[in-house]
């Protein structure tokens, strides 16, 4: 009777109500169980126990509580309700009216490899000099699956990334990167700035998926799901086509896929023998004329101190 009443409540009040009030197993909440599974997934990945990693990944794909957690984590994000490709091809798919039945069905379809992503709506965002950036917007409910994929990949990959990598990483910002540079290169006087043109748009699907399969997870259901996400149909008002290269900018899973791809570049820079000659250099000799030019005289110090005392507290 209790199970029946819970099911009725879930249908009437939605998945959010279920997640916060009914999703428990004895004294342990389902969110804690999912967190424990993700922790175990990371531990198995660190030990390179690929069989156990595959088993946990497949278990998560078939766990409704995991998908409810993913839904909860994105439901209040800006733009999550932006219409995807279904708004062009048919009825718009949103998060409105989502309930427990959706998550039960999702957790049944995914482990069997029967889930299909909807089309992605392409939007051209204006840039400088008349150029545009192509943004891909998925249907709101597809973003839940993308979020789940991103969570699994982040758990498997984060501990492998180099400490000098800061892009699209949780808890790491531009300021953290600057602090890292100050600590590692205290006497640095210059830096090299580079940019990868159309980075997200140019990833080779086969290369990317082979990296994931070789180094992180080889569960075929997950690999197939990744291929489906990469090869989703792209639609706009005037055209539609299958995505053959790159990952849509705007997809929830794209940032971690970008980091997986570019991690290989980090490994090359940090480990390649070709780069050794750039790491070993002769200590730079100081330029005495430059040092004496920068040296502050006692008279200048006294004058600066007087200015500080007389004008330092004035409000302009």
Coordinates of C-alpha atoms in Angstrom, one line a residue:
X1 CA 0.0 0.0 0.0
X2 CA 2.9 2.4 0.9
X3 CA 4.5 1.7 -2.5
X4 CA 1.3 2.4 -4.3
X5 CA 0.8 5.7 -2.5
X6 CA 4.4 6.7 -3.2
X7 CA 3.9 6.0 -6.9
X8 CA 0.7 8.1 -6.9
X9 CA 2.4 11.0 -5.2
X10 CA 5.3 10.8 -7.7
X11 CA 2.9 10.9 -10.6
X12 CA 1.0 13.9 -9.2
X13 CA 3.9 15.9 -7.8
X14 CA 6.8 15.1 -10.1
X15 CA 10.4 13.7 -9.9
X16 CA 11.7 16.6 -7.7
X17 CA 9.2 15.7 -5.0
X18 CA 10.2 12.0 -5.3
X19 CA 13.9 12.8 -5.1
X20 CA 13.6 15.0 -1.9
X21 CA 11.0 13.0 0.0
X22 CA 10.7 9.3 -1.0
X23 CA 14.0 8.3 -2.5
X24 CA 15.4 6.5 0.5
X25 CA 16.6 3.0 1.3
X26 CA 16.2 2.5 5.0
X27 CA 18.1 5.2 6.8
X28 CA 20.4 5.9 3.7
X29 CA 19.2 8.3 1.1
X30 CA 19.5 7.4 -2.6
X31 CA 21.8 10.4 -3.2
X32 CA 24.3 8.9 -0.7
X33 CA 24.1 5.6 -2.5
X34 CA 24.8 7.2 -5.8
X35 CA 27.7 9.2 -4.3
X36 CA 29.2 6.0 -2.9
X37 CA 28.9 4.3 -6.3
X38 CA 30.7 7.3 -8.0
X39 CA 33.4 7.1 -5.3
X40 CA 33.8 3.4 -5.9
X41 CA 34.0 4.1 -9.7
X42 CA 36.8 6.6 -9.2
X43 CA 38.7 4.1 -6.9
X44 CA 38.4 1.3 -9.5
X45 CA 39.5 3.7 -12.2
X46 CA 42.6 4.7 -10.2
X47 CA 43.5 1.0 -9.8
X48 CA 42.9 0.6 -13.5
X49 CA 40.3 -2.2 -12.8
X50 CA 38.5 -1.9 -16.1
X51 CA 36.1 -4.8 -15.6
X52 CA 34.8 -3.3 -12.3
X53 CA 34.6 0.2 -14.0
X54 CA 32.4 -1.2 -16.8
X55 CA 30.1 -3.0 -14.3
X56 CA 29.6 0.2 -12.2
X57 CA 29.0 2.3 -15.3
X58 CA 26.3 -0.1 -16.6
X59 CA 24.8 -0.2 -13.1
X60 CA 24.6 3.7 -13.0
X61 CA 23.0 3.8 -16.4
X62 CA 20.2 1.5 -15.1
X63 CA 19.7 3.3 -11.8
X64 CA 16.7 5.8 -11.8
X65 CA 18.2 7.5 -8.7
X66 CA 21.3 8.5 -10.6
X67 CA 19.2 10.1 -13.4
X68 CA 17.1 11.9 -10.8
X69 CA 20.3 13.3 -9.3
X70 CA 21.3 14.5 -12.8
X71 CA 18.0 16.1 -13.3
X72 CA 18.2 17.9 -10.0
X73 CA 21.7 19.2 -10.9
X74 CA 20.6 20.9 -14.1
X75 CA 16.9 21.8 -13.6
X76 CA 17.7 25.3 -12.4
X77 CA 20.6 26.0 -14.8
X78 CA 20.1 29.1 -17.1
X79 CA 19.0 28.0 -20.5
X80 CA 18.1 24.4 -19.6
X81 CA 14.5 25.0 -20.9
X82 CA 15.8 26.5 -24.2
X83 CA 14.0 24.7 -27.0
X84 CA 16.1 22.1 -28.8
X85 CA 15.8 20.5 -32.2
X86 CA 12.3 19.1 -31.5
X87 CA 10.9 22.7 -31.6
X88 CA 11.8 22.7 -35.3
X89 CA 10.9 19.1 -36.3
X90 CA 7.9 18.6 -34.1
X91 CA 6.5 19.1 -30.6
X92 CA 8.9 20.9 -28.2
X93 CA 10.3 18.7 -25.5
X94 CA 10.7 20.4 -22.1
X95 CA 11.2 19.4 -18.4
X96 CA 7.6 20.3 -17.6
X97 CA 5.5 17.4 -16.4
X98 CA 8.5 15.1 -15.8
X99 CA 7.8 12.3 -13.3
X100 CA 9.1 9.1 -11.9
X101 CA 7.9 7.1 -14.9
X102 CA 10.3 9.0 -17.2
X103 CA 13.3 8.0 -15.0
X104 CA 12.1 4.4 -14.8
X105 CA 11.8 4.2 -18.6
X106 CA 15.1 6.0 -19.1
X107 CA 16.9 3.5 -16.8
X108 CA 15.3 0.7 -18.7
X109 CA 16.2 1.9 -22.2
X110 CA 19.8 3.0 -21.5
X111 CA 21.4 -0.4 -20.4
X112 CA 19.7 -2.1 -23.4
X113 CA 21.1 0.5 -25.8
X114 CA 17.7 1.6 -27.0
X115 CA 17.9 5.2 -26.0
X116 CA 17.9 7.7 -28.9
X117 CA 18.9 11.4 -28.7
X118 CA 16.6 13.9 -30.3
X119 CA 17.9 16.4 -32.9
X120 CA 20.0 19.4 -31.9
X121 CA 19.0 22.9 -32.9
X122 CA 21.8 24.9 -34.4
X123 CA 22.1 28.6 -33.6
X124 CA 24.6 31.0 -35.1
X125 CA 26.0 33.5 -32.5
X126 CA 27.5 36.7 -34.0
X127 CA 31.2 37.3 -33.4
X128 CA 33.7 40.1 -34.3
X129 CA 34.6 40.7 -37.9
X130 CA 31.4 39.3 -39.2
X131 CA 32.1 35.7 -38.1
X132 CA 29.7 33.4 -36.2
X133 CA 30.0 30.8 -33.5
X134 CA 27.8 27.7 -34.0
X135 CA 25.9 26.7 -30.8
X136 CA 24.1 23.4 -30.5
X137 CA 21.1 23.2 -28.2
X138 CA 19.7 19.8 -27.3
X139 CA 16.2 19.0 -26.0
X140 CA 15.9 19.6 -22.2
X141 CA 15.4 15.9 -21.4
X142 CA 18.4 14.9 -23.5
X143 CA 20.4 17.2 -21.3
X144 CA 19.7 14.9 -18.4
X145 CA 21.4 12.0 -20.2
X146 CA 24.3 14.3 -21.3
X147 CA 24.8 15.3 -17.7
X148 CA 24.9 11.7 -16.6
X149 CA 27.5 11.0 -19.2
X150 CA 29.5 14.0 -18.1
X151 CA 29.4 12.9 -14.5
X152 CA 30.7 9.4 -15.3
X153 CA 33.5 10.7 -17.6
X154 CA 34.6 13.4 -15.0
X155 CA 34.8 10.7 -12.3
X156 CA 36.9 8.5 -14.6
X157 CA 39.1 11.3 -16.0
X158 CA 39.7 14.0 -13.4
X159 CA 42.4 12.1 -11.4
X160 CA 44.3 11.5 -14.6
X161 CA 44.5 15.1 -15.9
X162 CA 47.7 17.1 -15.2
X163 CA 47.7 19.7 -12.4
X164 CA 48.7 22.3 -15.0
X165 CA 45.3 21.9 -16.8
X166 CA 42.6 24.3 -15.7
X167 CA 40.1 24.5 -18.6
X168 CA 36.5 23.3 -17.9
X169 CA 37.5 21.7 -14.6
X170 CA 35.3 21.8 -11.5
X171 CA 36.8 23.9 -8.8
X172 CA 39.5 25.4 -11.0
X173 CA 39.4 29.0 -12.4
X174 CA 41.5 31.5 -14.3
X175 CA 42.7 32.9 -11.0
X176 CA 43.8 29.4 -9.9
X177 CA 45.8 29.2 -13.2
X178 CA 47.5 32.5 -12.4
X179 CA 48.4 31.4 -8.9
X180 CA 49.8 28.2 -10.3
X181 CA 52.0 30.1 -12.7
X182 CA 53.3 32.4 -10.0
X183 CA 54.3 29.4 -7.8
X184 CA 55.8 27.3 -10.6
X185 CA 57.5 30.1 -12.6
X186 CA 58.2 32.9 -10.0
X187 CA 60.8 34.6 -12.3
X188 CA 58.9 34.2 -15.5
X189 CA 58.9 37.4 -17.6
X190 CA 56.9 36.1 -20.6
X191 CA 54.2 33.6 -21.7
X192 CA 53.0 32.1 -25.0
X193 CA 49.3 32.6 -25.8
X194 CA 47.7 30.2 -28.3
X195 CA 44.2 29.4 -29.5
X196 CA 42.8 26.3 -31.2
X197 CA 40.6 27.5 -34.0
X198 CA 37.1 26.0 -33.8
X199 CA 38.2 23.5 -31.2
X200 CA 34.9 21.8 -30.4
X201 CA 33.9 21.8 -34.1
X202 CA 37.0 19.8 -35.3
X203 CA 37.2 16.7 -33.0
X204 CA 37.6 13.4 -34.9
X205 CA 34.8 11.2 -33.5
X206 CA 36.7 7.9 -34.1
X207 CA 39.8 9.2 -32.4
X208 CA 37.9 10.6 -29.5
X209 CA 35.8 7.5 -28.8
X210 CA 38.9 5.3 -29.2
X211 CA 40.6 7.3 -26.5
X212 CA 37.7 6.9 -24.1
X213 CA 37.5 3.2 -24.8
X214 CA 41.2 2.6 -24.5
X215 CA 41.9 4.6 -21.4
X216 CA 38.7 5.1 -19.4
X217 CA 35.7 2.8 -20.0
X218 CA 35.1 0.1 -22.5
X219 CA 31.5 -0.8 -21.6
X220 CA 29.9 -1.1 -25.1
X221 CA 26.5 0.3 -24.1
X222 CA 28.3 3.5 -22.9
X223 CA 30.5 3.7 -26.0
X224 CA 27.4 3.4 -28.2
X225 CA 25.7 6.1 -26.2
X226 CA 28.7 8.3 -26.7
X227 CA 28.7 7.7 -30.5
X228 CA 24.9 8.6 -30.5
X229 CA 25.6 11.8 -28.7
X230 CA 28.4 12.8 -31.1
X231 CA 26.5 11.9 -34.2
X232 CA 23.2 13.5 -33.3
X233 CA 21.2 15.1 -36.1
X234 CA 21.7 18.9 -36.4
X235 CA 18.7 20.9 -37.5
X236 CA 18.1 24.6 -38.3
X237 CA 15.3 26.5 -40.0
X238 CA 16.9 25.9 -43.4
X239 CA 18.7 22.6 -43.2
X240 CA 19.4 19.4 -41.4
X241 CA 22.4 17.0 -41.4
X242 CA 24.2 14.3 -39.4
X243 CA 27.1 15.5 -37.3
X244 CA 30.2 13.8 -38.8
X245 CA 33.0 15.7 -36.9
X246 CA 33.2 17.7 -33.7
X247 CA 31.0 17.9 -30.6
X248 CA 28.3 20.6 -30.4
X249 CA 29.3 23.7 -28.5
X250 CA 26.6 24.0 -25.9
X251 CA 26.3 20.3 -25.1
X252 CA 26.6 19.4 -21.4
X253 CA 29.1 16.7 -22.2
X254 CA 31.2 18.6 -24.7
X255 CA 33.6 20.3 -22.1
X256 CA 34.8 17.0 -20.6
X257 CA 35.2 15.5 -24.1
X258 CA 37.3 18.5 -25.0
X259 CA 39.5 17.9 -21.9
X260 CA 39.9 14.2 -22.8
X261 CA 41.0 15.0 -26.3
X262 CA 43.4 17.8 -25.2
X263 CA 44.8 15.8 -22.4
X264 CA 46.8 14.0 -25.1
X265 CA 48.4 17.3 -26.0
X266 CA 49.3 17.9 -22.3
X267 CA 50.9 14.4 -22.1
X268 CA 52.9 15.2 -25.3
X269 CA 54.1 18.5 -23.9
X270 CA 55.0 17.1 -20.5
X271 CA 56.5 13.7 -21.5
X272 CA 57.8 13.9 -25.0
X273 CA 61.6 13.8 -25.5
X274 CA 61.3 16.2 -28.4
X275 CA 60.3 18.9 -25.8
X276 CA 63.3 18.2 -23.5
X277 CA 65.5 20.8 -25.2
X278 CA 63.0 23.5 -24.4
X279 CA 63.0 22.5 -20.7
X280 CA 66.7 22.7 -20.2
X281 CA 68.3 26.1 -20.7
X282 CA 71.2 28.1 -19.4
X283 CA 70.4 30.4 -16.5
X284 CA 69.8 33.9 -17.7
X285 CA 72.5 36.5 -16.8
X286 CA 71.3 39.7 -15.2
X287 CA 71.7 42.9 -17.2
X288 CA 73.6 45.3 -14.9
X289 CA 72.5 48.4 -16.7
X290 CA 68.9 47.3 -16.5
X291 CA 69.2 46.5 -12.8
X292 CA 70.8 49.9 -12.0
X293 CA 68.1 51.6 -14.0
X294 CA 65.4 50.0 -11.9
X295 CA 67.2 50.7 -8.6
X296 CA 65.4 53.3 -6.4
X297 CA 67.6 55.9 -4.7
X298 CA 67.2 56.9 -1.0
X299 CA 66.0 60.4 -2.0
X300 CA 63.2 58.8 -4.1
X301 CA 62.2 56.6 -1.2
X302 CA 62.0 59.6 1.2
X303 CA 60.0 61.6 -1.4
X304 CA 57.6 58.7 -1.9
X305 CA 57.1 58.3 1.9
X306 CA 56.3 62.0 2.3
X307 CA 53.8 61.9 -0.5
X308 CA 52.2 58.9 1.1
X309 CA 51.9 60.7 4.5
X310 CA 50.5 64.0 3.0
X311 CA 48.3 62.7 0.2
X312 CA 47.7 59.1 0.9
X313 CA 44.6 59.5 3.0
X314 CA 43.0 62.3 0.9
X315 CA 39.6 61.4 -0.7
X316 CA 39.3 62.5 -4.3

